[in-house]
Every structure is written in structure tokens, then in C-alpha cells.
């Protein structure tokens, strides 16, 4: 275990790494571009002064020319990975540069200057190995399609440039058979009747090869599997669950265990950080989980790990107790709101302070509304069907997608760790429902879903929460979170409060009017307000961080779509069983 006296601040070596990686990436891109253009552009006199390799057999020379263009295309595509310090891009670029230097330029009778340039660049990249330690990111379909569009775009502009450069050779053919006929012949390997000595002779096979390479590259980016280095194994998930149950003090600790999360363990294995990767931003759910003595160590190791991967870091909803520790690491803080926390053991509806809640709850009870509690899943199928309808209407109003990351979904199948409270009347009509997730390390529960029917009985939500607090009190819990009140600042942490200078982040919290209404509702229960913060590594990356947070909370991954479809099927089967049961009861009467 490291000594306490070890400095926690991250070494400031990122600027040098970025300069080296970007410089090598730009040079690699330029060499790749020159390789692609060399197929049909004449060699310049100043290049020829450095000499050229002796010409080989014609068929060998032509094949080498095609391969040189293909290598140039992939060098351009790899330059992005080099700029981000990716290890796989480093390795493949060295191989392609050496292949181009020692074989392709020689076989095609290319210039000695091009050979030397490629060889020198390969040596420079090889000597900079310690700047290229980042592993591959888990890919997204969006980035895969972007890579496909980019690669096809390069081929498109290459084709335009080729037509312009070879206009004198291709124009007679185009005049004879038409431009469409020329394109058709290029992609069907039909003979263009161009002299072998002309650069136009190579244009058709090169363009065909590039199109195939572009499509294959894009398809690989779209369908390649998530990097095994980041996929948590079963043992890691079990270990993360054990640590969360022991040390998960954050109100969103339950969501650190959801299936989309990746895990980073400290070197001792006694602490864990739960995160998702959105592009090149690691979005952490809450605080690191582990013994207090282990937290400084894992935070430093994680930030160093992200720096090595060239990732931006953002921690979502960190607790006020750890604020100083993040600042010691050189990270930046923004206050995003406050968590409304109450003690169920001391909570009471008596007294003047709770008169508003008490009268609202009594009003709902006069309409014969009462609360049913379920642990794990709702067993009343009629109530469950209504809850599904309420939830779907709520989703339609919000845009049709469930939130994720630090928020729960409505799952008709339920979850053994959750508590559900359903407000129903004597006709079993559901007026509203809420769910609670465990806060393991504080012996408490956190309010998650809170959804109501279109026209609930007045006072239903007050009754629902008041009775839920009493129910949770009987479980022996010592704390209960009513959830984050976005943009609230009861504790007046003005130095880090979310200001108007970064309004794009405040948009993540939705309508300010609704936020104020939510705050006022929670305020009725007179909670203690615990400040919650957003922590980030780079102030210049705030727009990217805002987008990453949005993407993390919008559950639109392929996995979520499949999961939602399976849940819908299960719900439909349950509804069919309910209808059959009702039909049986009706016929019996």
C-alpha cells in the first residue's frame, strides 16, 4: 500500500504527449496523402533530384502502385488513432510505413526520398512508444458509421482529384461512352483502352480497391466487438457488488452495478470506480467505492489511467465530503444541486412544520387512496398493467426514451433489491407509484422513479412519500434520500455553483421551472440538503463533457433496445394472462 505522504497531484505531462502525438499524426497523414496522389500525379523535378529506384517488371510495378495507394489510405485513417496515442494505431502505422519504405516504393520504381521519409517516420514513431499506451476504446455504432462516411468521403475526393488530374486521358473515353458509362466500366473491370504507360491505366483498379477497403474499414468499425480489456468479467462484477454493498455511500451507489457499467479496480483490489465510456470521455457514476484510506489511491490511479488512454474524466454526483480530495488531484468542481436527505427514524408528520404534508395526505385518504408496498416486484397484475401505462405516458411526454446511468427504468419484471410503493383507491385504480433503491453503505434507501397518473387524487404524492418514509422506518433504515434537486443551492456553495457561463450543461437538467417545482415539493419534508458536484479534468472539454453526460443518461444503446424489447414481450404475456383470468372470473359469475 502506498504511503500517505505520496503526492496525489497528477504529473503535468499531457501537453508534451499531445504535441508529439499530433505532430506524428499530421506527418503520417501527409505521407499517406502523398502515397495516394502518387498514382496519377507526375513526380516533381526536385524529388527526382534525390534519385529513384530502378523500374521493375511492369506487372510488379502496377501491383505495387495499387498497394501503395491502399497503404496511403490506411495511413490517413490511422492518423486519428495516432493523435490520440492509441497503441494499435502505433503498431499498424509502423508496419505500413516499413512496408511502404522497403517494398512498395522500391517495387514501383518510386523516389528514394519517399522511401527515406517513410523509414524515418517509422523510426520516430517507434522511438515514441511511451506516448502510445492507450488501448482501443469500446466502439459505438455511431462512431463506426462516422468512420464509414469519412473513409468513403476520402475515396470520393480521391476520385474527383483523379478525374481532374487525368482529364486529358479520360475525357475522350467519357465523350465516346458518356460519363455514366465511364464510371460503369471503372467499377466492372471493363477495359478502358488506355495505354499501360499512362497513369490513367491504374486509376480504375485503384479506385475499385479503395472503395472495397473503405467499405470494409467502415464495417469493421461498426461491427468490431467491444475491446476485451474493458469488458468486466463475472468475477469483477461480483467483486464490484461486494464492495458496493460494503462501502457504497453515494445515493446512486445502486446504479454503479447496472450492466452497462465498466469497472476500474485499485492496484490492491480493495476499491472500484464504476463508469461508462462515451466517445473519449469516461463518465463515472458517483464516487469511488472502497475504504476511505483507499480512495485517494484509486482516484489517482484512475486519472492516470484515463490520461494514458487520452480520455477526459468526469465524475457525476460526488459527495461534499470528498470535494477536497478531488481538488487535491487538480480536478475542477461544479455544483449541480443538492440531495434531499431525511432520517426515517426521527421523521414525523406531527407539528406545524409538516402541516402542509399532513393535510395533503389526509385529503388523498378521503378519496379512499391507500398505499400498497412490494419488495422486489409488483404481484398485482392489474396494478402492474396500469403502472406500465402511466410510465409509457410519462415517457411519451419526455420524448419516448428512458433515462439511464444514474436513474432507473420502469421494469415490469421488477428487481429483488427494490421497494415499490403504489397509491391505489378502492377500485384498484393506480394514482401514482414510486420506487426506492438501496443505499448500501449508509443503511438507507433512495427515491428513484416517481410517476403519477394523468389525474391523480389531490395529495396523492404527499401521501405516497409520507407512508413510504414510515414503511422504510420499519425496515430499520437510518437515512433516506429524496433524490437530487438540480440547480438548488440551499447550502450557498457560490464558489462552485453552476453558472450562466456554461448553460449548455444546465440544459441537461431540463426545464428550470420544473426543477424549482421539484425542489419545492421535496422541501415540504424538511430534509437536510447535501451538496452534489460534477468533477471534471479539463475545463476546455466542457462542451464534450456535457454531451457525454447527455449520452450516458439517454439509454439508447443497442443493448438497451434489446432489453426494452424483451421487457415489452414479458409485459404483454402478463397482460394476456390477466385478461384470461378476468374472462374466467366473469364466466364463473
XYZ file of C-alpha atoms in Angstrom, residues 284 286-288 299 315 317-319 321-333 535-536:
24
model
C -18.093 7.992 -13.536
C -20.813 8.781 -8.161
C -17.715 8.439 -6.011
C -15.122 5.665 -5.931
C -8.642 8.188 -7.764
C -17.429 12.296 -12.030
C -22.896 13.475 -8.332
C -19.897 13.318 -5.997
C -20.479 13.915 -2.274
C -17.222 15.014 1.962
C -14.809 14.115 -0.847
C -14.698 17.529 -2.501
C -11.240 18.381 -1.154
C -9.799 15.090 -2.349
C -10.794 15.810 -5.960
C -9.328 19.293 -5.733
C -6.055 17.831 -4.454
C -5.850 15.843 -7.677
C -6.056 19.064 -9.682
C -9.633 18.376 -10.862
C -12.346 21.039 -11.242
C -15.706 21.120 -9.470
C -15.991 16.917 -11.229
C -14.079 17.141 -14.485
